[in-house]
Amino acid sequence: MINILFAARPEQFELYEAPLLQGLAQRGIHANVTTDCPPADVDYVVYAPSSTLQDFTPYTRCKAVLSLWAGVEKIVGNASLTQPLCRMVDSGLRDGMVEWVVGHTLRYHLGMDRHIVNPNHIWRESHPPLAQDRPVTILGLGALGQACAAALTALNFPVSGWSRGPKQIDGLTCHHGPDGLKPALQSAEILILLLPDTPETEHVINAQTLAQMPRGSTIINPGRGPLIEDTALLAALKEGHISAACLDVFRVEPLPQDHPYWHLPNVTVTPHIASGTRPTTAAEVLVENIARGETGAPFVHLVDRTAGY
């Protein structure tokens, strides 16, 4: 019998307990899944960074900490965490992100807002370009970025991507490193941000990089709030260099009521809903890593502490 500590909000335990126990039983793993266990007896911690558990020092038997969040910026710097840390990449989160990104990309590509919000009933017979003539760039080519790129490529958008290190992905023009950022931005009529929040990615969108984008382009950010230097983006939106922005994540959440983003007509604020972890699909990932830990196989989605994701 192994002990799995669920360290997250109590209401989440009610959602995760059954799919976790079912998945573990299917793998032949006898486990006690609990919210209360002596630290020295814990084999795995299923974890949300918002948990009250912040000191991992007493968890001397723990084989891995399995995060329920895709982002690990709020835990990766915890000096007491010496156990392997795995982030959440599940099919539900991936598919939800793809749907949200594709939906808003098509929204801006087709110019849907001018018909949906048309109080003066103006008849405009103008046709958008085909997808093949609308370049899209994705900053961040992890699991979510690659899934979004594949979906947009299937719709005939010419998609470019940028990552910190070199990558080769079929059907995608890949740029990397500091020298690759400018060419990635120069063609981006629609820019999608899916980078992790690290010291290297903070304010990757700033006055200088915004100026490298085509005039009238659009920014979609379901990644992390600190990727954007807000003052610079607000200036670009007001001046018209950036025509519109759809922002799902922010440095402070909920976004304060007096924040300028709420009051610009060319900004859409969504409340961190681009995608979320679904208990049924997330439980499959948790069970897979627990099974790997019990057999000595490598964990999936293991966090690189040096890189921060």
mmCIF file of C-alpha atoms in Angstrom, residues 11-293:
data_model
loop_
_atom_site.group_PDB
_atom_site.id
_atom_site.type_symbol
_atom_site.label_atom_id
_atom_site.label_comp_id
_atom_site.label_asym_id
_atom_site.label_seq_id
_atom_site.Cartn_x
_atom_site.Cartn_y
_atom_site.Cartn_z
ATOM 1 C CA GLU A 11 -13.382 20.697 -3.160
ATOM 2 C CA GLN A 12 -10.819 19.462 -5.689
ATOM 3 C CA PHE A 13 -10.278 16.279 -3.694
ATOM 4 C CA GLU A 14 -13.960 15.461 -4.127
ATOM 5 C CA LEU A 15 -13.471 15.634 -7.905
ATOM 6 C CA TYR A 16 -10.177 13.753 -8.094
ATOM 7 C CA GLU A 17 -10.555 10.974 -5.510
ATOM 8 C CA ALA A 18 -12.721 8.629 -7.576
ATOM 9 C CA PRO A 19 -10.855 8.868 -10.918
ATOM 10 C CA LEU A 20 -7.527 8.521 -9.102
ATOM 11 C CA LEU A 21 -8.587 5.403 -7.210
ATOM 12 C CA GLN A 22 -10.158 3.905 -10.328
ATOM 13 C CA GLY A 23 -7.067 4.559 -12.433
ATOM 14 C CA LEU A 24 -4.720 3.185 -9.795
ATOM 15 C CA ALA A 25 -6.824 0.026 -9.385
ATOM 16 C CA GLN A 26 -6.762 -0.536 -13.152
ATOM 17 C CA ARG A 27 -2.955 -0.435 -13.006
ATOM 18 C CA GLY A 28 -2.915 -2.872 -10.069
ATOM 19 C CA ILE A 29 -1.631 -0.227 -7.655
ATOM 20 C CA HIS A 30 -2.959 -0.449 -4.092
ATOM 21 C CA ALA A 31 -2.987 3.081 -2.698
ATOM 22 C CA ASN A 32 -4.358 5.221 0.072
ATOM 23 C CA VAL A 33 -5.375 8.583 -1.412
ATOM 24 C CA THR A 34 -5.843 11.075 1.393
ATOM 25 C CA THR A 35 -5.692 14.719 2.395
ATOM 26 C CA ASP A 36 -4.088 13.885 5.745
ATOM 27 C CA CYS A 37 -1.020 11.699 6.142
ATOM 28 C CA PRO A 38 2.127 11.934 8.295
ATOM 29 C CA PRO A 39 4.817 13.485 6.073
ATOM 30 C CA ALA A 40 7.277 10.640 6.690
ATOM 31 C CA ASP A 41 4.727 8.138 5.303
ATOM 32 C CA VAL A 42 3.921 9.946 2.051
ATOM 33 C CA ASP A 43 5.054 8.310 -1.211
ATOM 34 C CA TYR A 44 3.655 10.876 -3.661
ATOM 35 C CA VAL A 45 2.185 14.359 -3.356
ATOM 36 C CA VAL A 46 -0.525 15.480 -5.768
ATOM 37 C CA TYR A 47 -0.068 19.201 -5.505
ATOM 38 C CA ALA A 48 -1.517 22.602 -6.295
ATOM 39 C CA PRO A 49 0.806 25.555 -5.594
ATOM 40 C CA SER A 50 -2.084 27.276 -3.803
ATOM 41 C CA SER A 51 -1.939 24.531 -1.151
ATOM 42 C CA THR A 52 -0.996 25.276 2.437
ATOM 43 C CA LEU A 53 1.840 22.768 2.016
ATOM 44 C CA GLN A 54 4.946 24.842 1.346
ATOM 45 C CA ASP A 55 7.697 23.013 3.252
ATOM 46 C CA PHE A 56 8.633 19.683 1.675
ATOM 47 C CA THR A 57 11.518 18.957 4.036
ATOM 48 C CA PRO A 58 9.617 16.414 6.202
ATOM 49 C CA TYR A 59 8.549 14.364 3.160
ATOM 50 C CA THR A 60 11.641 12.204 3.185
ATOM 51 C CA ARG A 61 9.988 9.157 1.593
ATOM 52 C CA CYS A 62 8.267 11.091 -1.208
ATOM 53 C CA LYS A 63 9.266 9.893 -4.683
ATOM 54 C CA ALA A 64 7.705 12.776 -6.650
ATOM 55 C CA VAL A 65 5.546 15.880 -6.391
ATOM 56 C CA LEU A 66 2.896 15.833 -9.126
ATOM 57 C CA SER A 67 1.517 19.272 -9.876
ATOM 58 C CA LEU A 68 -2.092 19.771 -10.914
ATOM 59 C CA TRP A 69 -1.082 22.960 -12.743
ATOM 60 C CA ALA A 70 0.609 23.322 -16.105
ATOM 61 C CA GLY A 71 2.567 26.318 -14.825
ATOM 62 C CA VAL A 72 5.154 25.669 -12.128
ATOM 63 C CA GLU A 73 6.552 29.168 -11.599
ATOM 64 C CA LYS A 74 4.983 29.334 -8.114
ATOM 65 C CA ILE A 75 6.681 26.156 -6.907
ATOM 66 C CA VAL A 76 9.854 25.604 -8.919
ATOM 67 C CA GLY A 77 11.828 28.057 -6.788
ATOM 68 C CA ASN A 78 10.874 26.416 -3.474
ATOM 69 C CA ALA A 79 14.238 25.530 -1.905
ATOM 70 C CA SER A 80 12.684 22.832 0.314
ATOM 71 C CA LEU A 81 11.457 20.920 -2.743
ATOM 72 C CA THR A 82 14.195 18.424 -3.573
ATOM 73 C CA GLN A 83 11.912 15.672 -4.879
ATOM 74 C CA PRO A 84 11.275 15.277 -8.630
ATOM 75 C CA LEU A 85 8.600 17.742 -9.767
ATOM 76 C CA CYS A 86 6.248 16.954 -12.649
ATOM 77 C CA ARG A 87 3.915 19.488 -14.221
ATOM 78 C CA MET A 88 0.470 18.762 -15.584
ATOM 79 C CA VAL A 89 0.086 18.180 -19.315
ATOM 80 C CA ASP A 90 -3.139 16.292 -19.898
ATOM 81 C CA SER A 91 -5.270 15.782 -22.985
ATOM 82 C CA GLY A 92 -8.169 17.786 -21.573
ATOM 83 C CA LEU A 93 -6.004 20.817 -20.888
ATOM 84 C CA ARG A 94 -4.371 20.468 -24.314
ATOM 85 C CA ASP A 95 -7.634 20.096 -26.211
ATOM 86 C CA GLY A 96 -9.258 22.949 -24.314
ATOM 87 C CA MET A 97 -6.351 25.235 -25.141
ATOM 88 C CA VAL A 98 -6.464 24.282 -28.809
ATOM 89 C CA GLU A 99 -10.185 25.039 -28.991
ATOM 90 C CA TRP A 100 -9.806 28.438 -27.283
ATOM 91 C CA VAL A 101 -6.809 29.481 -29.380
ATOM 92 C CA VAL A 102 -8.326 28.363 -32.669
ATOM 93 C CA GLY A 103 -11.613 30.056 -31.812
ATOM 94 C CA HIS A 104 -10.059 33.441 -31.120
ATOM 95 C CA THR A 105 -7.635 33.144 -34.028
ATOM 96 C CA LEU A 106 -10.574 32.608 -36.390
ATOM 97 C CA ARG A 107 -12.460 35.419 -34.680
ATOM 98 C CA TYR A 108 -9.755 37.957 -35.505
ATOM 99 C CA HIS A 109 -8.890 36.430 -38.869
ATOM 100 C CA LEU A 110 -12.508 36.656 -40.045
ATOM 101 C CA GLY A 111 -13.170 40.038 -38.409
ATOM 102 C CA MET A 112 -16.207 38.639 -36.636
ATOM 103 C CA ASP A 113 -16.453 41.410 -34.039
ATOM 104 C CA ARG A 114 -17.511 44.049 -36.549
ATOM 105 C CA HIS A 115 -20.598 41.998 -37.389
ATOM 106 C CA ILE A 116 -21.380 40.766 -33.885
ATOM 107 C CA VAL A 117 -21.088 44.300 -32.457
ATOM 108 C CA ASN A 118 -22.811 46.426 -35.102
ATOM 109 C CA PRO A 119 -25.332 48.711 -33.354
ATOM 110 C CA ASN A 120 -25.728 50.982 -36.413
ATOM 111 C CA HIS A 121 -26.551 48.011 -38.666
ATOM 112 C CA ILE A 122 -23.893 48.921 -41.208
ATOM 113 C CA TRP A 123 -23.808 46.633 -44.242
ATOM 114 C CA ARG A 124 -20.155 45.873 -45.033
ATOM 115 C CA GLU A 125 -19.507 43.625 -48.004
ATOM 116 C CA SER A 126 -15.848 42.961 -47.356
ATOM 117 C CA HIS A 127 -14.195 39.566 -47.485
ATOM 118 C CA PRO A 128 -11.346 38.488 -45.216
ATOM 119 C CA PRO A 129 -8.251 36.909 -46.744
ATOM 120 C CA LEU A 130 -8.022 33.160 -46.799
ATOM 121 C CA ALA A 131 -6.215 31.503 -43.925
ATOM 122 C CA GLN A 132 -3.294 30.751 -46.241
ATOM 123 C CA ASP A 133 -2.685 34.498 -46.495
ATOM 124 C CA ARG A 134 -2.775 35.221 -42.733
ATOM 125 C CA PRO A 135 0.583 34.465 -41.052
ATOM 126 C CA VAL A 136 0.361 33.316 -37.444
ATOM 127 C CA THR A 137 3.251 33.083 -34.979
ATOM 128 C CA ILE A 138 3.248 31.100 -31.734
ATOM 129 C CA LEU A 139 5.784 31.963 -29.053
ATOM 130 C CA GLY A 140 6.318 28.769 -27.084
ATOM 131 C CA LEU A 141 6.555 25.346 -28.698
ATOM 132 C CA GLY A 142 5.897 23.050 -25.781
ATOM 133 C CA ALA A 143 3.066 20.525 -25.781
ATOM 134 C CA LEU A 144 0.364 23.203 -25.897
ATOM 135 C CA GLY A 145 2.112 25.359 -28.489
ATOM 136 C CA GLN A 146 2.716 22.403 -30.784
ATOM 137 C CA ALA A 147 -0.893 21.240 -30.477
ATOM 138 C CA CYS A 148 -2.203 24.717 -31.346
ATOM 139 C CA ALA A 149 0.253 24.972 -34.240
ATOM 140 C CA ALA A 150 -0.935 21.651 -35.662
ATOM 141 C CA ALA A 151 -4.596 22.698 -35.486
ATOM 142 C CA LEU A 152 -3.951 26.058 -37.154
ATOM 143 C CA THR A 153 -1.749 24.481 -39.817
ATOM 144 C CA ALA A 154 -4.588 22.061 -40.597
ATOM 145 C CA LEU A 155 -6.760 25.124 -41.319
ATOM 146 C CA ASN A 156 -4.112 26.334 -43.813
ATOM 147 C CA PHE A 157 -2.687 29.155 -41.713
ATOM 148 C CA PRO A 158 1.052 29.603 -42.359
ATOM 149 C CA VAL A 159 2.365 29.104 -38.826
ATOM 150 C CA SER A 160 5.740 30.085 -37.445
ATOM 151 C CA GLY A 161 6.948 29.234 -33.976
ATOM 152 C CA TRP A 162 9.623 30.439 -31.614
ATOM 153 C CA SER A 163 11.293 28.651 -28.723
ATOM 154 C CA ARG A 164 14.371 29.205 -26.589
ATOM 155 C CA GLY A 165 16.193 26.212 -28.088
ATOM 156 C CA PRO A 166 16.135 24.788 -31.632
ATOM 157 C CA LYS A 167 13.226 22.565 -32.674
ATOM 158 C CA GLN A 168 12.203 20.858 -35.884
ATOM 159 C CA ILE A 169 8.455 20.352 -36.290
ATOM 160 C CA ASP A 170 6.827 19.177 -39.510
ATOM 161 C CA GLY A 171 4.785 21.861 -41.242
ATOM 162 C CA LEU A 172 6.077 24.620 -39.001
ATOM 163 C CA THR A 173 8.659 27.327 -39.596
ATOM 164 C CA CYS A 174 10.724 27.222 -36.403
ATOM 165 C CA HIS A 175 12.837 30.044 -34.988
ATOM 166 C CA HIS A 176 14.784 29.958 -31.766
ATOM 167 C CA GLY A 177 16.963 31.944 -29.430
ATOM 168 C CA PRO A 178 17.451 35.723 -29.205
ATOM 169 C CA ASP A 179 18.371 35.999 -32.889
ATOM 170 C CA GLY A 180 15.238 34.152 -33.974
ATOM 171 C CA LEU A 181 12.703 36.277 -32.130
ATOM 172 C CA LYS A 182 12.703 39.227 -34.535
ATOM 173 C CA PRO A 183 12.019 37.173 -37.705
ATOM 174 C CA ALA A 184 9.314 35.276 -35.820
ATOM 175 C CA LEU A 185 7.584 38.548 -34.926
ATOM 176 C CA GLN A 186 8.031 40.321 -38.261
ATOM 177 C CA SER A 187 5.522 38.088 -40.025
ATOM 178 C CA ALA A 188 3.040 37.761 -37.150
ATOM 179 C CA GLU A 189 -0.314 39.188 -38.180
ATOM 180 C CA ILE A 190 -1.690 37.137 -35.286
ATOM 181 C CA LEU A 191 0.638 36.431 -32.357
ATOM 182 C CA ILE A 192 -0.176 33.724 -29.802
ATOM 183 C CA LEU A 193 1.722 33.621 -26.508
ATOM 184 C CA LEU A 194 2.218 30.197 -24.932
ATOM 185 C CA LEU A 195 5.559 30.608 -23.199
ATOM 186 C CA PRO A 196 6.144 29.661 -19.554
ATOM 187 C CA ASP A 197 6.700 32.361 -16.953
ATOM 188 C CA THR A 198 10.456 32.477 -16.303
ATOM 189 C CA PRO A 199 12.945 35.310 -15.758
ATOM 190 C CA GLU A 200 13.991 34.908 -19.401
ATOM 191 C CA THR A 201 10.450 35.240 -20.776
ATOM 192 C CA GLU A 202 9.217 38.118 -18.606
ATOM 193 C CA HIS A 203 8.295 41.117 -20.781
ATOM 194 C CA VAL A 204 9.170 39.273 -23.988
ATOM 195 C CA ILE A 205 6.446 41.496 -25.439
ATOM 196 C CA ASN A 206 7.697 45.036 -24.881
ATOM 197 C CA ALA A 207 8.006 48.290 -26.805
ATOM 198 C CA GLN A 208 10.894 46.980 -28.887
ATOM 199 C CA THR A 209 9.336 43.641 -29.816
ATOM 200 C CA LEU A 210 5.917 45.189 -30.451
ATOM 201 C CA ALA A 211 7.546 47.557 -32.958
ATOM 202 C CA GLN A 212 8.860 44.515 -34.849
ATOM 203 C CA MET A 213 5.331 43.215 -35.497
ATOM 204 C CA PRO A 214 3.305 44.234 -38.575
ATOM 205 C CA ARG A 215 1.113 47.274 -38.070
ATOM 206 C CA GLY A 216 -2.475 46.236 -37.354
ATOM 207 C CA SER A 217 -1.573 42.823 -35.968
ATOM 208 C CA THR A 218 -3.355 41.055 -33.122
ATOM 209 C CA ILE A 219 -2.078 39.524 -29.880
ATOM 210 C CA ILE A 220 -3.699 36.537 -28.146
ATOM 211 C CA ASN A 221 -2.316 35.641 -24.714
ATOM 212 C CA PRO A 222 -3.513 32.467 -22.983
ATOM 213 C CA GLY A 223 0.005 31.838 -21.606
ATOM 214 C CA ARG A 224 1.183 33.961 -18.696
ATOM 215 C CA GLY A 225 0.536 37.569 -17.697
ATOM 216 C CA PRO A 226 4.174 38.593 -17.111
ATOM 217 C CA LEU A 227 5.031 37.794 -20.739
ATOM 218 C CA ILE A 228 3.619 41.231 -21.604
ATOM 219 C CA GLU A 229 4.882 44.623 -20.513
ATOM 220 C CA ASP A 230 1.431 46.116 -20.012
ATOM 221 C CA THR A 231 2.408 49.770 -20.443
ATOM 222 C CA ALA A 232 3.981 49.044 -23.819
ATOM 223 C CA LEU A 233 1.009 47.017 -25.061
ATOM 224 C CA LEU A 234 -1.469 49.667 -23.936
ATOM 225 C CA ALA A 235 0.481 52.313 -25.842
ATOM 226 C CA ALA A 236 0.593 50.149 -28.983
ATOM 227 C CA LEU A 237 -3.155 49.480 -28.756
ATOM 228 C CA LYS A 238 -4.041 53.136 -28.314
ATOM 229 C CA GLU A 239 -1.759 54.190 -31.172
ATOM 230 C CA GLY A 240 -3.110 51.490 -33.489
ATOM 231 C CA HIS A 241 0.100 49.607 -34.152
ATOM 232 C CA ILE A 242 -1.601 46.636 -32.487
ATOM 233 C CA SER A 243 -5.211 46.492 -33.642
ATOM 234 C CA ALA A 244 -6.571 44.202 -30.942
ATOM 235 C CA ALA A 245 -5.647 41.952 -28.050
ATOM 236 C CA CYS A 246 -7.404 39.033 -26.367
ATOM 237 C CA LEU A 247 -5.912 38.511 -22.919
ATOM 238 C CA ASP A 248 -6.743 35.594 -20.638
ATOM 239 C CA VAL A 249 -3.941 35.883 -18.074
ATOM 240 C CA PHE A 250 -2.614 38.796 -16.051
ATOM 241 C CA ARG A 251 0.050 39.716 -13.540
ATOM 242 C CA VAL A 252 -2.688 40.326 -10.949
ATOM 243 C CA GLU A 253 -5.797 38.129 -10.989
ATOM 244 C CA PRO A 254 -8.657 38.859 -10.854
ATOM 245 C CA LEU A 255 -7.809 41.837 -13.050
ATOM 246 C CA PRO A 256 -8.574 44.996 -11.001
ATOM 247 C CA GLN A 257 -11.748 46.778 -12.052
ATOM 248 C CA ASP A 258 -9.879 49.996 -12.789
ATOM 249 C CA HIS A 259 -7.265 48.382 -15.036
ATOM 250 C CA PRO A 260 -7.055 50.083 -18.462
ATOM 251 C CA TYR A 261 -7.512 46.760 -20.262
ATOM 252 C CA TRP A 262 -11.160 46.722 -19.184
ATOM 253 C CA HIS A 263 -11.791 50.091 -20.811
ATOM 254 C CA LEU A 264 -10.213 49.736 -24.264
ATOM 255 C CA PRO A 265 -12.710 48.688 -26.955
ATOM 256 C CA ASN A 266 -10.042 46.735 -28.846
ATOM 257 C CA VAL A 267 -9.149 44.557 -25.834
ATOM 258 C CA THR A 268 -11.012 41.425 -24.785
ATOM 259 C CA VAL A 269 -10.459 40.284 -21.198
ATOM 260 C CA THR A 270 -11.294 36.675 -20.380
ATOM 261 C CA PRO A 271 -10.979 35.414 -16.773
ATOM 262 C CA HIS A 272 -8.202 32.796 -17.070
ATOM 263 C CA ILE A 273 -10.487 30.314 -18.812
ATOM 264 C CA ALA A 274 -8.501 29.481 -21.959
ATOM 265 C CA SER A 275 -8.072 25.992 -20.626
ATOM 266 C CA GLY A 276 -8.193 24.110 -17.380
ATOM 267 C CA THR A 277 -7.244 20.779 -15.898
ATOM 268 C CA ARG A 278 -10.044 18.209 -16.123
ATOM 269 C CA PRO A 279 -10.054 15.680 -13.265
ATOM 270 C CA THR A 280 -10.711 12.626 -15.450
ATOM 271 C CA THR A 281 -7.908 13.279 -17.935
ATOM 272 C CA ALA A 282 -5.559 14.753 -15.323
ATOM 273 C CA ALA A 283 -5.986 11.640 -13.169
ATOM 274 C CA GLU A 284 -4.683 9.555 -16.068
ATOM 275 C CA VAL A 285 -1.454 11.580 -16.102
ATOM 276 C CA LEU A 286 -1.084 11.369 -12.313
ATOM 277 C CA VAL A 287 -1.623 7.595 -12.357
ATOM 278 C CA GLU A 288 0.880 7.187 -15.182
ATOM 279 C CA ASN A 289 3.579 8.970 -13.200
ATOM 280 C CA ILE A 290 2.801 7.031 -10.037
ATOM 281 C CA ALA A 291 3.040 3.778 -11.996
ATOM 282 C CA ARG A 292 6.366 4.918 -13.412
ATOM 283 C CA GLY A 293 7.631 5.809 -9.961
#
